[in-house]
PDB file of C-alpha atoms in Angstrom:
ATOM      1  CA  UNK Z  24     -36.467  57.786 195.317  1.00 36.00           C
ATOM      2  CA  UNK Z  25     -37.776  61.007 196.667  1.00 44.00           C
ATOM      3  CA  UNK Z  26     -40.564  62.528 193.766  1.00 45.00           C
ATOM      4  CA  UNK Z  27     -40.231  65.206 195.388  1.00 43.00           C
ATOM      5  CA  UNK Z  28     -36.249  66.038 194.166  1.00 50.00           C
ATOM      6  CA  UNK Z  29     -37.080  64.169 190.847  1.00 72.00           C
ATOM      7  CA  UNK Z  30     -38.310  65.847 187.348  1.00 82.00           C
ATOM      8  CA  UNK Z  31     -40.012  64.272 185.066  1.00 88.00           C
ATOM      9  CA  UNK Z  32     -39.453  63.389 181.269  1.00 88.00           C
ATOM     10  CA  UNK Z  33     -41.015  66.858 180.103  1.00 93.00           C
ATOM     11  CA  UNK Z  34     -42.531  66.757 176.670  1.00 93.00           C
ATOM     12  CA  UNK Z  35     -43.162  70.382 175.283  1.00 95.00           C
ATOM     13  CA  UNK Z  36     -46.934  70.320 172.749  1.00 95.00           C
ATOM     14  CA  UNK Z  37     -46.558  72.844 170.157  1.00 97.00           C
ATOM     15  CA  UNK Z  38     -48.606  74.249 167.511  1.00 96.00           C
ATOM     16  CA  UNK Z  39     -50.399  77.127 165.360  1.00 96.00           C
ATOM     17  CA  UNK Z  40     -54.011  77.551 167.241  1.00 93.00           C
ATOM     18  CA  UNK Z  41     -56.333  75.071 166.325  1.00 89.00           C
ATOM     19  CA  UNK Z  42     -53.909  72.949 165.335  1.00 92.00           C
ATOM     20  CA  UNK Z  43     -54.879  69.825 167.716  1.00 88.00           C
ATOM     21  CA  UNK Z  44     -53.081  70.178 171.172  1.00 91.00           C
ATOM     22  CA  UNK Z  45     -55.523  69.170 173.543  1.00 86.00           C
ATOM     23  CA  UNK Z  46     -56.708  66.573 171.450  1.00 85.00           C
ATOM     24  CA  UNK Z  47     -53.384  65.495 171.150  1.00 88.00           C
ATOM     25  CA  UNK Z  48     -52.791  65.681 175.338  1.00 89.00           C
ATOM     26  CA  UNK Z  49     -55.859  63.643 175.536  1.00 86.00           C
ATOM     27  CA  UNK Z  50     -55.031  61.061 173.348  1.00 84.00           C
ATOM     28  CA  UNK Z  51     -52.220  60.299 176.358  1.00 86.00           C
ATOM     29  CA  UNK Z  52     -54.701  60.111 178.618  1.00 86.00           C
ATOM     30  CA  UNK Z  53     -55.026  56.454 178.432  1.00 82.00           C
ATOM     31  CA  UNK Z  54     -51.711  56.217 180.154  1.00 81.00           C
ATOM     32  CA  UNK Z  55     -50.970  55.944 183.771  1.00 81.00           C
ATOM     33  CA  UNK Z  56     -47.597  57.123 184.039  1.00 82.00           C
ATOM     34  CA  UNK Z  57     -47.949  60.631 182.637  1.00 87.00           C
ATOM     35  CA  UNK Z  58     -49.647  63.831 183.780  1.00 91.00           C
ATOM     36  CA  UNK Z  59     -50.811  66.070 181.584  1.00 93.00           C
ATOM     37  CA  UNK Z  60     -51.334  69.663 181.490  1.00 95.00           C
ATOM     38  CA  UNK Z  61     -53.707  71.885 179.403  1.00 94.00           C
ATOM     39  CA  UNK Z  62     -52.742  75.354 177.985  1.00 93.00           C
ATOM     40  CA  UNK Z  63     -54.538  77.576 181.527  1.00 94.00           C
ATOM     41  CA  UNK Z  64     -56.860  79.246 178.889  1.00 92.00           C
ATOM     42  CA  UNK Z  65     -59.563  79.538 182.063  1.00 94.00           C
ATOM     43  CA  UNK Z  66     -57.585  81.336 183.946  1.00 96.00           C
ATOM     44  CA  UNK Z  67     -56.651  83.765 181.355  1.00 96.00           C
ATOM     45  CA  UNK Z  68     -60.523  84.019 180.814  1.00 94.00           C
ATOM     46  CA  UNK Z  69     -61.063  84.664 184.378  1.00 96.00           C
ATOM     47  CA  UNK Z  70     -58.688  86.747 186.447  1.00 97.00           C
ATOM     48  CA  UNK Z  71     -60.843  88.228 189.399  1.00 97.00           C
ATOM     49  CA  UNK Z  72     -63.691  88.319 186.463  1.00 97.00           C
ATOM     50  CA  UNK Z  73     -61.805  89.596 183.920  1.00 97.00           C
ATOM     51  CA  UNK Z  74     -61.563  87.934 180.521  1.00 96.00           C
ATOM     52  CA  UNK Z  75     -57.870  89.109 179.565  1.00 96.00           C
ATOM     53  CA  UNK Z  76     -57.929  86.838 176.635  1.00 93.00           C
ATOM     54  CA  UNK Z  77     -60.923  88.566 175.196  1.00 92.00           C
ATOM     55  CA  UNK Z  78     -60.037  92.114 176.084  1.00 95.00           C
ATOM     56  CA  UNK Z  79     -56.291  91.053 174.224  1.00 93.00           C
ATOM     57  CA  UNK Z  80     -58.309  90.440 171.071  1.00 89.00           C
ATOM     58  CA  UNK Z  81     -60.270  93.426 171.459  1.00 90.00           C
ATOM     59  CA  UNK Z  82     -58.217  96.005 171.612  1.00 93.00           C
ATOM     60  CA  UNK Z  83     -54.784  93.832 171.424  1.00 92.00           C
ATOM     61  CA  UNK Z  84     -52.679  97.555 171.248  1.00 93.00           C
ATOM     62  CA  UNK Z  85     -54.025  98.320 175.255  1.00 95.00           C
ATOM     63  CA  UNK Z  86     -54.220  94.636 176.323  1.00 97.00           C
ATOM     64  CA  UNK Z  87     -51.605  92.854 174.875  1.00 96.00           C
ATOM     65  CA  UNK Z  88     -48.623  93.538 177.714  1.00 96.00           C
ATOM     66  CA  UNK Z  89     -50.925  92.460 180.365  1.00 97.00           C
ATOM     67  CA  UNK Z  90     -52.224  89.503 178.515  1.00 97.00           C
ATOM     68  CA  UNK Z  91     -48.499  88.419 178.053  1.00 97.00           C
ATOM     69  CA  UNK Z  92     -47.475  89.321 180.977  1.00 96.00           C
ATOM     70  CA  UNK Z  93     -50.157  86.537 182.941  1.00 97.00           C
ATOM     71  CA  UNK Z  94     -49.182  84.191 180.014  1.00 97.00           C
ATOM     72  CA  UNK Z  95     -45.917  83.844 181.091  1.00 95.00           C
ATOM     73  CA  UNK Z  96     -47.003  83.737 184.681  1.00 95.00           C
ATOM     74  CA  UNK Z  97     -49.167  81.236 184.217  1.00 96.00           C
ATOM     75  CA  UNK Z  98     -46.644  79.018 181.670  1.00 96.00           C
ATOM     76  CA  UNK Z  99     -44.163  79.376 184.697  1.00 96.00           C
ATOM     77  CA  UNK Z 100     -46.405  78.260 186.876  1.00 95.00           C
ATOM     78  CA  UNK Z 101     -47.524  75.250 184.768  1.00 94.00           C
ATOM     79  CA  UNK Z 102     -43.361  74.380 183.886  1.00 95.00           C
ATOM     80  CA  UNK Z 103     -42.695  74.508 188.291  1.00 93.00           C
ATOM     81  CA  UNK Z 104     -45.721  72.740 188.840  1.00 92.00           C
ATOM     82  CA  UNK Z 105     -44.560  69.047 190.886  1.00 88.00           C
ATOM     83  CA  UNK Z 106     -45.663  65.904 189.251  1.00 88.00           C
ATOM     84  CA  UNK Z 107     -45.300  62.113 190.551  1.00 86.00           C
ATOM     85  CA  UNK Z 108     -45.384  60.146 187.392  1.00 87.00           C
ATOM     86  CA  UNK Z 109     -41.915  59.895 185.361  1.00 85.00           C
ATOM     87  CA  UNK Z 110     -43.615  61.833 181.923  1.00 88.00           C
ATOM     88  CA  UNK Z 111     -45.133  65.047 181.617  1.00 91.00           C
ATOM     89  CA  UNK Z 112     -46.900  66.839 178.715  1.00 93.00           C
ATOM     90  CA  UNK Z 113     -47.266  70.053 178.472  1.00 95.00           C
ATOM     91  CA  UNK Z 114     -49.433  72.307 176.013  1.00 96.00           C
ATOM     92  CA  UNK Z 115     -47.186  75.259 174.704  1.00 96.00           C
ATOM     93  CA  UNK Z 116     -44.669  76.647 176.959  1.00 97.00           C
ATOM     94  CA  UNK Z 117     -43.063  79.780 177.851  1.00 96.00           C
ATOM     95  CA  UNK Z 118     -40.862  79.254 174.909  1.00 97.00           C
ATOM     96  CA  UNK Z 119     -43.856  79.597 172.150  1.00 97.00           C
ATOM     97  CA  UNK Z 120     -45.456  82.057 174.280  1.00 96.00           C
ATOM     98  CA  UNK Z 121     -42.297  84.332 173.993  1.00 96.00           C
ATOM     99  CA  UNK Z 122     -40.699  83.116 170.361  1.00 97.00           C
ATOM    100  CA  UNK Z 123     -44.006  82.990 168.445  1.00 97.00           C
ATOM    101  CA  UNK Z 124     -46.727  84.958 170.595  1.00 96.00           C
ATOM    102  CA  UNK Z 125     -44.399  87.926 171.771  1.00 97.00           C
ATOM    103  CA  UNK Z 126     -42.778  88.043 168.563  1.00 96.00           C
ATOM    104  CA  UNK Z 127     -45.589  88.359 166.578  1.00 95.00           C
ATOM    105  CA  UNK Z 128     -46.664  91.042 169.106  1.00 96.00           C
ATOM    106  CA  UNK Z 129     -44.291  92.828 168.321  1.00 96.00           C
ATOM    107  CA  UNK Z 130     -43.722  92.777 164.428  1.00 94.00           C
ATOM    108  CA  UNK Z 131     -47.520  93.797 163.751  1.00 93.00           C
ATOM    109  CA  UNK Z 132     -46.698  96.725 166.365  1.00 95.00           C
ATOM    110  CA  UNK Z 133     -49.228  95.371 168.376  1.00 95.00           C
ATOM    111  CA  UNK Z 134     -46.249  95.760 171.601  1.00 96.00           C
ATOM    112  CA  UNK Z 135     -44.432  99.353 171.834  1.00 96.00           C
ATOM    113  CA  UNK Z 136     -40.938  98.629 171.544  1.00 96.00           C
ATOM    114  CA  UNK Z 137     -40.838  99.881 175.746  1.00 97.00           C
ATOM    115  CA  UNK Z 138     -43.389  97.214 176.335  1.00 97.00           C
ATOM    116  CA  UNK Z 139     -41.433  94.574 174.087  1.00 97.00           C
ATOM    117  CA  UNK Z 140     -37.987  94.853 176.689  1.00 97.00           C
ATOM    118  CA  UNK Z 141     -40.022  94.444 179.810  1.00 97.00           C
ATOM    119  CA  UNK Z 142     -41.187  91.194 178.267  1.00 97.00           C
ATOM    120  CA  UNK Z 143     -37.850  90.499 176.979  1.00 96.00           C
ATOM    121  CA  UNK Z 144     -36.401  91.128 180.301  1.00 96.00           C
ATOM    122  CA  UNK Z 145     -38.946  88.733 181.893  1.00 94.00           C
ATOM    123  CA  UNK Z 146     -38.201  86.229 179.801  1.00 95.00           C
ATOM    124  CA  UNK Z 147     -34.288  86.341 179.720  1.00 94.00           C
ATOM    125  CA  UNK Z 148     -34.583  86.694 183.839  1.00 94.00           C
ATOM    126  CA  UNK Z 149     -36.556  83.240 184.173  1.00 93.00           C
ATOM    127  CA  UNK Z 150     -34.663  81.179 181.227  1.00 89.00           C
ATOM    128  CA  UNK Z 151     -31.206  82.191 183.266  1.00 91.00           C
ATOM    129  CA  UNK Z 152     -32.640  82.352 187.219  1.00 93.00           C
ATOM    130  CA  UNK Z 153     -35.283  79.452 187.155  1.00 91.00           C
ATOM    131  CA  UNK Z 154     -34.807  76.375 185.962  1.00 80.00           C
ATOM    132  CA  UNK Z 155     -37.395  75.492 182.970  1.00 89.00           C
ATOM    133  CA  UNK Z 156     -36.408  72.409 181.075  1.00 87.00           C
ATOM    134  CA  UNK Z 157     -37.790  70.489 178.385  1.00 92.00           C
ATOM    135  CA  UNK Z 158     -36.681  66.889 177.054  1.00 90.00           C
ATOM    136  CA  UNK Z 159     -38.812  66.883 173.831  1.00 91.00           C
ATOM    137  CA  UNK Z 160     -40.713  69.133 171.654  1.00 93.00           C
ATOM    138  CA  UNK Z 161     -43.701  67.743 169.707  1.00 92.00           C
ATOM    139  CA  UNK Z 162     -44.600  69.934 166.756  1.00 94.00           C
ATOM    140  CA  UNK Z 163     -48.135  69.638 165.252  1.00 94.00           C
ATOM    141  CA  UNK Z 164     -47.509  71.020 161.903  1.00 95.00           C
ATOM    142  CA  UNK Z 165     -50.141  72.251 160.042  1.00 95.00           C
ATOM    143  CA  UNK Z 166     -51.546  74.180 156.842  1.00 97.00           C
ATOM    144  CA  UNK Z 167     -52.528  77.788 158.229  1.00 96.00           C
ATOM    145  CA  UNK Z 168     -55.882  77.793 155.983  1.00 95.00           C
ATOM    146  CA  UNK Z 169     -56.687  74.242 157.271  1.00 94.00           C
ATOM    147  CA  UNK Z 170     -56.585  75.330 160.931  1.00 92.00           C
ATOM    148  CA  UNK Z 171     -58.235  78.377 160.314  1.00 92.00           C
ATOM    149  CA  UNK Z 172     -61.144  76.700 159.557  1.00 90.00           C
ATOM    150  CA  UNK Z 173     -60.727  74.587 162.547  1.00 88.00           C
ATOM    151  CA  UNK Z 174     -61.291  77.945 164.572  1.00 87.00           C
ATOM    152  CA  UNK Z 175     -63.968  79.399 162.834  1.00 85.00           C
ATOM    153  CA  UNK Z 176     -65.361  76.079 163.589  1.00 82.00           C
ATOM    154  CA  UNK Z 177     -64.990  75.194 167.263  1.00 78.00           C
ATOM    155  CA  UNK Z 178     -66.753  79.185 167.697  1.00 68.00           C
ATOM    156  CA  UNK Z 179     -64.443  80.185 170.810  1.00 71.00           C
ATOM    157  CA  UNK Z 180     -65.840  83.602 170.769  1.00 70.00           C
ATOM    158  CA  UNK Z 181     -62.844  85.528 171.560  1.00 68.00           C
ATOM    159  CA  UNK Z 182     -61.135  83.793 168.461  1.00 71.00           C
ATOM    160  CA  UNK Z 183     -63.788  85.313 165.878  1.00 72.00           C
ATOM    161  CA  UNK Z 184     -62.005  87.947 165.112  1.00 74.00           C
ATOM    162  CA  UNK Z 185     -58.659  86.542 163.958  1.00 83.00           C
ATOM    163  CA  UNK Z 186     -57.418  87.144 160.326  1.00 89.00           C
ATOM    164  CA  UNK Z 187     -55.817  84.372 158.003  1.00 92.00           C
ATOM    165  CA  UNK Z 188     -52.890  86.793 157.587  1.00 93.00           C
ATOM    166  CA  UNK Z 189     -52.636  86.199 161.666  1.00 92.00           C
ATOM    167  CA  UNK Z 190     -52.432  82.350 161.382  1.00 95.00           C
ATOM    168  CA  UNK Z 191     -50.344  82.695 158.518  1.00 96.00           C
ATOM    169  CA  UNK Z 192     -47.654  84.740 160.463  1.00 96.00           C
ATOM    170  CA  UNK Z 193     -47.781  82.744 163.542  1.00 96.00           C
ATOM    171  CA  UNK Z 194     -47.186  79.309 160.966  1.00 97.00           C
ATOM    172  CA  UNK Z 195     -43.969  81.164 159.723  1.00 97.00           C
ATOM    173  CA  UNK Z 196     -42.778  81.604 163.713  1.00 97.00           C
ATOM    174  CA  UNK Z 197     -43.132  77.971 164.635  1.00 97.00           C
ATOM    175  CA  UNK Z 198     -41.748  77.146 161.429  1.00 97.00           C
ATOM    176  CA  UNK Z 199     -38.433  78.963 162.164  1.00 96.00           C
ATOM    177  CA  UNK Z 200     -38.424  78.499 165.283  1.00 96.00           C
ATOM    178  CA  UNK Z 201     -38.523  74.329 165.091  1.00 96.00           C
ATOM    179  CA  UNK Z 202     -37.967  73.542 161.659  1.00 94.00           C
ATOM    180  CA  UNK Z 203     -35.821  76.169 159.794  1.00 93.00           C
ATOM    181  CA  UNK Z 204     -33.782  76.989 163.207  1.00 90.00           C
ATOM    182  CA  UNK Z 205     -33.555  80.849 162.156  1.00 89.00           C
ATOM    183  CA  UNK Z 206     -35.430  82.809 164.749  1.00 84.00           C
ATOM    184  CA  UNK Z 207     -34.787  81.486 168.010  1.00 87.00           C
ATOM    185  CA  UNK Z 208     -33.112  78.770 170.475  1.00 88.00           C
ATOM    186  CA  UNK Z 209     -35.120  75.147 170.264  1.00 92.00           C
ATOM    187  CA  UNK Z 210     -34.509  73.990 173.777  1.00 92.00           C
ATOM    188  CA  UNK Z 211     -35.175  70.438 173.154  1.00 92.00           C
ATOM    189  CA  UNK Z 212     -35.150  68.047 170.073  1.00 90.00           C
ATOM    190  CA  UNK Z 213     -37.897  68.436 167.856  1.00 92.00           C
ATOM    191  CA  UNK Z 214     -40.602  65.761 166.767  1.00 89.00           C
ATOM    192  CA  UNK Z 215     -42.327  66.612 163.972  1.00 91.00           C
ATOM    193  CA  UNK Z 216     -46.433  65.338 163.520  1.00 89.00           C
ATOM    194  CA  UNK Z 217     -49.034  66.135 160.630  1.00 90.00           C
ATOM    195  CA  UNK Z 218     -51.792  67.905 162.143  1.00 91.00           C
ATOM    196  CA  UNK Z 219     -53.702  68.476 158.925  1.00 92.00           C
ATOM    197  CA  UNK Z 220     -55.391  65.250 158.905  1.00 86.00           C
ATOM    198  CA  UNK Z 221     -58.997  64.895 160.066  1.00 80.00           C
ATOM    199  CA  UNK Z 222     -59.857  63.185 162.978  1.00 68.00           C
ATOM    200  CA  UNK Z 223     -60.484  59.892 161.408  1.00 67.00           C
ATOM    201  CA  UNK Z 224     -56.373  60.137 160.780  1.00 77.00           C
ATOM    202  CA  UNK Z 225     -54.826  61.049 163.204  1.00 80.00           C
ATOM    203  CA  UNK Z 226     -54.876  58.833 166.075  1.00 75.00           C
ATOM    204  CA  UNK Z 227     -52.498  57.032 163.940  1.00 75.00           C
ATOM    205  CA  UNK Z 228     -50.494  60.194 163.526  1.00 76.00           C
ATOM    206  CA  UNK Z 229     -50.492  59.858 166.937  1.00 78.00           C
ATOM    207  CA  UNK Z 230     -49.931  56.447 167.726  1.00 76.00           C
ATOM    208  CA  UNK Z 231     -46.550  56.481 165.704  1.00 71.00           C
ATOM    209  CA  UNK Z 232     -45.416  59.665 168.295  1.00 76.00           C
ATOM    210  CA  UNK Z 233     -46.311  57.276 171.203  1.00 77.00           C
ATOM    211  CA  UNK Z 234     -43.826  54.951 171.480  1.00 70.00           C
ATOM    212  CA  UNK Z 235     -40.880  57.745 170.691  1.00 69.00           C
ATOM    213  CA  UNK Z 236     -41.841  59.494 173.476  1.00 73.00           C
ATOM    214  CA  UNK Z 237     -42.167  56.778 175.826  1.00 69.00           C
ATOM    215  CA  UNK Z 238     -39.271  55.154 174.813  1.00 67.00           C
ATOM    216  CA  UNK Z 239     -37.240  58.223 174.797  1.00 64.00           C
ATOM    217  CA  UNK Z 240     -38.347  59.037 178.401  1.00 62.00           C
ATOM    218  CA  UNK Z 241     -37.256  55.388 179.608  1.00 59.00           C
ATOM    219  CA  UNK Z 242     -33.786  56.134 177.780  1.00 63.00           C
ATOM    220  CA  UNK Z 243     -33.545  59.097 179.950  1.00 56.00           C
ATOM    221  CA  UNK Z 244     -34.934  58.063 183.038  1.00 53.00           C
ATOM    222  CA  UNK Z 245     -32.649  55.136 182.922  1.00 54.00           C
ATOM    223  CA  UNK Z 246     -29.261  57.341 182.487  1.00 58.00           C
ATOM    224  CA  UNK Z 247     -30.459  59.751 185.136  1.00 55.00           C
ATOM    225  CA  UNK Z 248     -30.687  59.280 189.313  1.00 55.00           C
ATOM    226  CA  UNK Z 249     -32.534  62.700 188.901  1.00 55.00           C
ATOM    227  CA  UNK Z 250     -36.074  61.511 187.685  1.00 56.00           C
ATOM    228  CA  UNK Z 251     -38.671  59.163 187.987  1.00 55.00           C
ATOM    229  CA  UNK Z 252     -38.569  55.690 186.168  1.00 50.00           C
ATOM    230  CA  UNK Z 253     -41.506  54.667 184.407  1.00 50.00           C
ATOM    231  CA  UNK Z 254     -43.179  51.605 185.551  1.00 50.00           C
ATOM    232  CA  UNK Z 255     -42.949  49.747 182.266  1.00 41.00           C
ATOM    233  CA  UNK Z 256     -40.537  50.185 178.799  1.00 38.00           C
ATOM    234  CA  UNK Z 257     -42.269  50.731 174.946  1.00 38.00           C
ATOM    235  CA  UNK Z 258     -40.921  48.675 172.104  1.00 38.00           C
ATOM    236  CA  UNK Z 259     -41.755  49.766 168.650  1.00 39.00           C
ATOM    237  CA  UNK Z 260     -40.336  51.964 165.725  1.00 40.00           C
ATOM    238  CA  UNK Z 261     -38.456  55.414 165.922  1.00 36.00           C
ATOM    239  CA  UNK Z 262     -39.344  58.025 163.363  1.00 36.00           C
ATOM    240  CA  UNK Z 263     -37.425  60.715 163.044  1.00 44.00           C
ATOM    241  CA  UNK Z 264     -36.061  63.489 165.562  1.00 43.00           C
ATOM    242  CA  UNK Z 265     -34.770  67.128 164.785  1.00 51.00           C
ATOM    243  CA  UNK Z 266     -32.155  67.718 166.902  1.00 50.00           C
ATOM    244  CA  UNK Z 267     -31.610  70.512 169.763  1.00 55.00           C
ATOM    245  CA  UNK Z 268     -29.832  73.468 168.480  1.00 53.00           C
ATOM    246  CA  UNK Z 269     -29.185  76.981 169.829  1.00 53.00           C
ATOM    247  CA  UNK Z 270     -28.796  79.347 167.627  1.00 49.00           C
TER     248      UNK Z 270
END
């Protein structure tokens, strides 16, 4: 089979900040057949030397179009990026970036209406011109004051600035976006992991999301001439799914 014609079993990370992502992706590090890829927060640090991601949290009402503008740029770029192995992981997507991020944007009145269309328009343009697909959606749900500690925490200093009442909104997005179904379309089933536990916890949170999404991907790969077949199955017990609805 040609990998270069073939797309692989694309799992969608999702999340609240600091609610565990990259651990997450690195907790599938151990195997060979997937590739992962890590939410570009350097570049958005570093465009030509400018930190967009700190000027955003700055003075979010000046920075925040051209912030989201380079997000989705940059989530585009990550969601057309080629891959050889037969799963691929993925931390947020263009999806979150537009249904939680943009949103949120633009309820606070962070976005000018004017600014909010362009970035509708964007968006709309690539979902119906370019091809961005997503076979599963892994949800790390957690408690907004529980990951708000996490930030204040892990001291990424263009985070220090960010309110409770921020993570709080954001929590309600995701939320209704994967869970309730009430804000936006979910473009792939939904499986749904506590994130509040500690790190003692959660590889076992973790392990149990393991085998679904292995075994899901050989399900697919099997039915499909289209993508890349794994180079060995995973046995072991389902837990539970959302399904894919569009609103």
């Amino acid at each position: 089979m040609d990998s270069a014609n073939s797309r692989p079993f694309t799992v969608l990370v999702e999340g609240n900040i600091g609610s565990g992502k990259t651990t997450f992706l690195e907790h599938f590090r151990q195997f060979e057949d997937i590739t992962l890829l890590t939410e570009p927060v350097e570049e958005w640090r570093n465009l030509k030397g400018w930190n967009l991601l700190d000027l955003m949290y700055r003075d979010p009402s000046k920075w925040a179009m051209t912030f989201q503008a380079y997000v989705s740029l940059t989530m585009l770029e990550m969601h057309r990026r080629p891959t050889r192995t037969p799963v691929k992981l993925m931390e947020r997507s263009i999806f979150s970036a537009k249904y939680c991020f943009v949103e949120q944007m633009k309820r606070l009145g962070t976005l000018h209406p004017a600014q909010f269309a362009v970035l509708d328009e964007w968006f709309t343009f690539i979902n119906t011109e370019i091809p961005v697909e997503a076979d599963l959606i892994v949800y790390l749900k957690t408690t907004p004051s529980i990951v708000y500690d996490r930030i204040k925490k892990r001291a990424r200093s263009e985070e220090q600035c960010v309110p409770l009442t921020y993570i709080e909104e954001l929590h309600k997005l995701h939320e209704d976006w994967l869970i309730n179904r009430s804000h936006a379309d979910c473009p792939a089933p939904v499986l749904v992991l506590d994130a509040d536990l500690d790190l003692s916890q959660i590889t076992e949170e973790y392990k149990k999301s393991e085998h679904q999404i292995l075994r899901k991907a050989v399900n697919v790969v099997m039915q499909s001439p289209n993508k890349l077949s794994p180079k060995k199955p995973i046995t072991g017990d389902a837990i539970q799914i959302l399904p894919k609805i569009r609103l």
